[in-house]
mmCIF file of the C-alpha atoms, coordinates in Angstrom:
data_MODEL
# 
_entry.id   MODEL 
# 
loop_
_atom_site.group_PDB 
_atom_site.id 
_atom_site.type_symbol 
_atom_site.label_atom_id 
_atom_site.label_alt_id 
_atom_site.label_comp_id 
_atom_site.label_asym_id 
_atom_site.label_entity_id 
_atom_site.label_seq_id 
_atom_site.pdbx_PDB_ins_code 
_atom_site.Cartn_x 
_atom_site.Cartn_y 
_atom_site.Cartn_z 
_atom_site.occupancy 
_atom_site.B_iso_or_equiv 
_atom_site.pdbx_formal_charge 
_atom_site.auth_seq_id 
_atom_site.auth_comp_id 
_atom_site.auth_asym_id 
_atom_site.auth_atom_id 
_atom_site.pdbx_PDB_model_num 
ATOM 1   C CA . MET A 1 1   ? 82.801  293.929 98.385  1.00 0.00 ? 1   MET A CA 1 
ATOM 2   C CA . ILE A 1 2   ? 86.571  293.471 98.424  1.00 0.00 ? 2   ILE A CA 1 
ATOM 3   C CA . ASP A 1 3   ? 86.583  293.917 102.183 1.00 0.00 ? 3   ASP A CA 1 
ATOM 4   C CA . SER A 1 4   ? 83.866  291.303 102.431 1.00 0.00 ? 4   SER A CA 1 
ATOM 5   C CA . SER A 1 5   ? 85.897  288.877 100.276 1.00 0.00 ? 5   SER A CA 1 
ATOM 6   C CA . VAL A 1 6   ? 89.039  289.530 102.324 1.00 0.00 ? 6   VAL A CA 1 
ATOM 7   C CA . GLN A 1 7   ? 87.114  288.853 105.526 1.00 0.00 ? 7   GLN A CA 1 
ATOM 8   C CA . ALA A 1 8   ? 85.643  285.657 104.049 1.00 0.00 ? 8   ALA A CA 1 
ATOM 9   C CA . ILE A 1 9   ? 89.099  284.490 102.983 1.00 0.00 ? 9   ILE A CA 1 
ATOM 10  C CA . ASP A 1 10  ? 90.539  285.374 106.394 1.00 0.00 ? 10  ASP A CA 1 
ATOM 11  C CA . HIS A 1 11  ? 87.712  283.489 108.108 1.00 0.00 ? 11  HIS A CA 1 
ATOM 12  C CA . ALA A 1 12  ? 88.256  280.470 105.816 1.00 0.00 ? 12  ALA A CA 1 
ATOM 13  C CA . ALA A 1 13  ? 91.986  280.538 106.532 1.00 0.00 ? 13  ALA A CA 1 
ATOM 14  C CA . LYS A 1 14  ? 91.300  280.518 110.275 1.00 0.00 ? 14  LYS A CA 1 
ATOM 15  C CA . GLN A 1 15  ? 88.888  277.611 109.848 1.00 0.00 ? 15  GLN A CA 1 
ATOM 16  C CA . ALA A 1 16  ? 91.456  275.726 107.757 1.00 0.00 ? 16  ALA A CA 1 
ATOM 17  C CA . SER A 1 17  ? 94.034  276.331 110.471 1.00 0.00 ? 17  SER A CA 1 
ATOM 18  C CA . ALA A 1 18  ? 91.591  275.070 113.114 1.00 0.00 ? 18  ALA A CA 1 
ATOM 19  C CA . VAL A 1 19  ? 90.891  271.991 110.980 1.00 0.00 ? 19  VAL A CA 1 
ATOM 20  C CA . GLY A 1 20  ? 94.638  271.396 110.741 1.00 0.00 ? 20  GLY A CA 1 
ATOM 21  C CA . VAL A 1 21  ? 94.943  271.516 114.546 1.00 0.00 ? 21  VAL A CA 1 
ATOM 22  C CA . THR A 1 22  ? 91.948  269.211 114.883 1.00 0.00 ? 22  THR A CA 1 
ATOM 23  C CA . MET A 1 23  ? 93.490  266.771 112.380 1.00 0.00 ? 23  MET A CA 1 
ATOM 24  C CA . ASP A 1 24  ? 96.722  266.787 114.384 1.00 0.00 ? 24  ASP A CA 1 
ATOM 25  C CA . ASP A 1 25  ? 94.689  265.994 117.517 1.00 0.00 ? 25  ASP A CA 1 
ATOM 26  C CA . VAL A 1 26  ? 92.914  263.183 115.671 1.00 0.00 ? 26  VAL A CA 1 
ATOM 27  C CA . LYS A 1 27  ? 96.241  261.763 114.467 1.00 0.00 ? 27  LYS A CA 1 
ATOM 28  C CA . GLN A 1 28  ? 97.604  261.868 118.012 1.00 0.00 ? 28  GLN A CA 1 
ATOM 29  C CA . ALA A 1 29  ? 94.468  260.148 119.338 1.00 0.00 ? 29  ALA A CA 1 
ATOM 30  C CA . ILE A 1 30  ? 94.777  257.461 116.648 1.00 0.00 ? 30  ILE A CA 1 
ATOM 31  C CA . LYS A 1 31  ? 98.407  256.875 117.663 1.00 0.00 ? 31  LYS A CA 1 
ATOM 32  C CA . GLN A 1 32  ? 97.344  256.539 121.307 1.00 0.00 ? 32  GLN A CA 1 
ATOM 33  C CA . VAL A 1 33  ? 94.553  254.097 120.414 1.00 0.00 ? 33  VAL A CA 1 
ATOM 34  C CA . SER A 1 34  ? 96.973  252.149 118.250 1.00 0.00 ? 34  SER A CA 1 
ATOM 35  C CA . GLY A 1 35  ? 99.410  251.940 121.169 1.00 0.00 ? 35  GLY A CA 1 
ATOM 36  C CA . ILE A 1 36  ? 96.665  250.766 123.511 1.00 0.00 ? 36  ILE A CA 1 
ATOM 37  C CA . VAL A 1 37  ? 95.515  248.130 121.006 1.00 0.00 ? 37  VAL A CA 1 
ATOM 38  C CA . GLY A 1 38  ? 99.119  246.959 120.715 1.00 0.00 ? 38  GLY A CA 1 
ATOM 39  C CA . GLU A 1 39  ? 99.390  246.656 124.490 1.00 0.00 ? 39  GLU A CA 1 
ATOM 40  C CA . ILE A 1 40  ? 96.109  244.723 124.590 1.00 0.00 ? 40  ILE A CA 1 
ATOM 41  C CA . ALA A 1 41  ? 97.431  242.367 121.906 1.00 0.00 ? 41  ALA A CA 1 
ATOM 42  C CA . ILE A 1 42  ? 100.628 241.757 123.902 1.00 0.00 ? 42  ILE A CA 1 
ATOM 43  C CA . ALA A 1 43  ? 98.649  241.191 127.101 1.00 0.00 ? 43  ALA A CA 1 
ATOM 44  C CA . SER A 1 44  ? 96.306  238.804 125.280 1.00 0.00 ? 44  SER A CA 1 
ATOM 45  C CA . GLU A 1 45  ? 99.278  236.834 123.952 1.00 0.00 ? 45  GLU A CA 1 
ATOM 46  C CA . GLN A 1 46  ? 100.780 236.602 127.428 1.00 0.00 ? 46  GLN A CA 1 
ATOM 47  C CA . GLN A 1 47  ? 97.438  235.568 128.882 1.00 0.00 ? 47  GLN A CA 1 
ATOM 48  C CA . SER A 1 48  ? 97.055  232.923 126.189 1.00 0.00 ? 48  SER A CA 1 
ATOM 49  C CA . ARG A 1 49  ? 100.513 231.540 127.016 1.00 0.00 ? 49  ARG A CA 1 
ATOM 50  C CA . GLY A 1 50  ? 99.625  231.541 130.710 1.00 0.00 ? 50  GLY A CA 1 
ATOM 51  C CA . ILE A 1 51  ? 96.398  229.643 130.053 1.00 0.00 ? 51  ILE A CA 1 
ATOM 52  C CA . GLU A 1 52  ? 98.324  227.107 127.972 1.00 0.00 ? 52  GLU A CA 1 
ATOM 53  C CA . GLN A 1 53  ? 100.749 226.596 130.852 1.00 0.00 ? 53  GLN A CA 1 
ATOM 54  C CA . VAL A 1 54  ? 97.848  226.087 133.257 1.00 0.00 ? 54  VAL A CA 1 
ATOM 55  C CA . ASN A 1 55  ? 96.326  223.550 130.852 1.00 0.00 ? 55  ASN A CA 1 
ATOM 56  C CA . GLN A 1 56  ? 99.649  221.693 130.672 1.00 0.00 ? 56  GLN A CA 1 
ATOM 57  C CA . ALA A 1 57  ? 99.882  221.650 134.470 1.00 0.00 ? 57  ALA A CA 1 
ATOM 58  C CA . VAL A 1 58  ? 96.328  220.294 134.770 1.00 0.00 ? 58  VAL A CA 1 
ATOM 59  C CA . LEU A 1 59  ? 97.110  217.564 132.232 1.00 0.00 ? 59  LEU A CA 1 
ATOM 60  C CA . GLN A 1 60  ? 100.248 216.623 134.129 1.00 0.00 ? 60  GLN A CA 1 
ATOM 61  C CA . MET A 1 61  ? 98.311  216.526 137.407 1.00 0.00 ? 61  MET A CA 1 
ATOM 62  C CA . GLY A 1 62  ? 95.794  214.196 135.748 1.00 0.00 ? 62  GLY A CA 1 
ATOM 63  C CA . GLU A 1 63  ? 98.578  211.904 134.582 1.00 0.00 ? 63  GLU A CA 1 
ATOM 64  C CA . VAL A 1 64  ? 100.178 211.874 138.028 1.00 0.00 ? 64  VAL A CA 1 
ATOM 65  C CA . THR A 1 65  ? 96.791  211.137 139.604 1.00 0.00 ? 65  THR A CA 1 
ATOM 66  C CA . GLN A 1 66  ? 96.361  208.147 137.274 1.00 0.00 ? 66  GLN A CA 1 
ATOM 67  C CA . GLN A 1 67  ? 99.862  206.931 138.127 1.00 0.00 ? 67  GLN A CA 1 
ATOM 68  C CA . ASN A 1 68  ? 99.118  207.291 141.844 1.00 0.00 ? 68  ASN A CA 1 
ATOM 69  C CA . ALA A 1 69  ? 95.872  205.336 141.438 1.00 0.00 ? 69  ALA A CA 1 
ATOM 70  C CA . ALA A 1 70  ? 97.804  202.540 139.716 1.00 0.00 ? 70  ALA A CA 1 
ATOM 71  C CA . LEU A 1 71  ? 100.380 202.541 142.519 1.00 0.00 ? 71  LEU A CA 1 
ATOM 72  C CA . VAL A 1 72  ? 97.600  202.322 145.112 1.00 0.00 ? 72  VAL A CA 1 
ATOM 73  C CA . GLU A 1 73  ? 96.155  199.301 143.306 1.00 0.00 ? 73  GLU A CA 1 
ATOM 74  C CA . GLN A 1 74  ? 99.592  197.669 143.213 1.00 0.00 ? 74  GLN A CA 1 
ATOM 75  C CA . SER A 1 75  ? 100.148 198.429 146.889 1.00 0.00 ? 75  SER A CA 1 
ATOM 76  C CA . THR A 1 76  ? 96.773  196.936 147.780 1.00 0.00 ? 76  THR A CA 1 
ATOM 77  C CA . ALA A 1 77  ? 97.536  193.784 145.819 1.00 0.00 ? 77  ALA A CA 1 
ATOM 78  C CA . ALA A 1 78  ? 100.954 193.530 147.488 1.00 0.00 ? 78  ALA A CA 1 
ATOM 79  C CA . ALA A 1 79  ? 99.355  193.960 150.936 1.00 0.00 ? 79  ALA A CA 1 
ATOM 80  C CA . PHE A 1 80  ? 96.881  191.158 150.278 1.00 0.00 ? 80  PHE A CA 1 
ATOM 81  C CA . SER A 1 81  ? 99.695  188.945 149.004 1.00 0.00 ? 81  SER A CA 1 
ATOM 82  C CA . LEU A 1 82  ? 101.796 189.674 152.107 1.00 0.00 ? 82  LEU A CA 1 
ATOM 83  C CA . ASP A 1 83  ? 98.786  188.920 154.321 1.00 0.00 ? 83  ASP A CA 1 
ATOM 84  C CA . GLU A 1 84  ? 98.323  185.568 152.617 1.00 0.00 ? 84  GLU A CA 1 
ATOM 85  C CA . GLN A 1 85  ? 102.027 184.786 152.934 1.00 0.00 ? 85  GLN A CA 1 
ATOM 86  C CA . ALA A 1 86  ? 102.000 185.778 156.607 1.00 0.00 ? 86  ALA A CA 1 
ATOM 87  C CA . THR A 1 87  ? 99.050  183.469 157.233 1.00 0.00 ? 87  THR A CA 1 
ATOM 88  C CA . ARG A 1 88  ? 100.807 180.565 155.488 1.00 0.00 ? 88  ARG A CA 1 
ATOM 89  C CA . LEU A 1 89  ? 104.007 181.254 157.415 1.00 0.00 ? 89  LEU A CA 1 
ATOM 90  C CA . GLN A 1 90  ? 102.079 181.373 160.678 1.00 0.00 ? 90  GLN A CA 1 
ATOM 91  C CA . ASP A 1 91  ? 100.466 178.029 159.820 1.00 0.00 ? 91  ASP A CA 1 
ATOM 92  C CA . ALA A 1 92  ? 103.854 176.547 158.903 1.00 0.00 ? 92  ALA A CA 1 
ATOM 93  C CA . VAL A 1 93  ? 105.492 177.767 162.112 1.00 0.00 ? 93  VAL A CA 1 
ATOM 94  C CA . SER A 1 94  ? 102.600 176.719 164.333 1.00 0.00 ? 94  SER A CA 1 
ATOM 95  C CA . VAL A 1 95  ? 103.720 173.070 164.159 1.00 0.00 ? 95  VAL A CA 1 
ATOM 96  C CA . PHE A 1 96  ? 106.806 173.909 166.144 1.00 0.00 ? 96  PHE A CA 1 
ATOM 97  C CA . LYS A 1 97  ? 106.488 173.905 169.908 1.00 0.00 ? 97  LYS A CA 1 
ATOM 98  C CA . ILE A 1 98  ? 108.707 175.909 172.187 1.00 0.00 ? 98  ILE A CA 1 
ATOM 99  C CA . ALA A 1 99  ? 109.680 174.126 175.337 1.00 0.00 ? 99  ALA A CA 1 
ATOM 100 C CA . ARG A 1 100 ? 109.498 176.117 178.519 1.00 0.00 ? 100 ARG A CA 1 
# 
């Protein structure tokens, strides 16, 4: 019976040792997962900043497009005005005759 108890204790000690090794493996795996999660968080933050920069660039492009549209309208109005002035100038100059 004592031999049986000694064997049971020895077996339990080996199991406890194996559990200790397994717990160390689990701790190491948790550290690795924690590191990966940290890297994902950093990458997500960088991606978020990148998306914000893209959004800012798109907004700026929209503003520039609106400014360009306004400049086109002004240029068109100026062209019509110049055309009218050229027509009036042509009419004013047409009264003069050049002798040949």
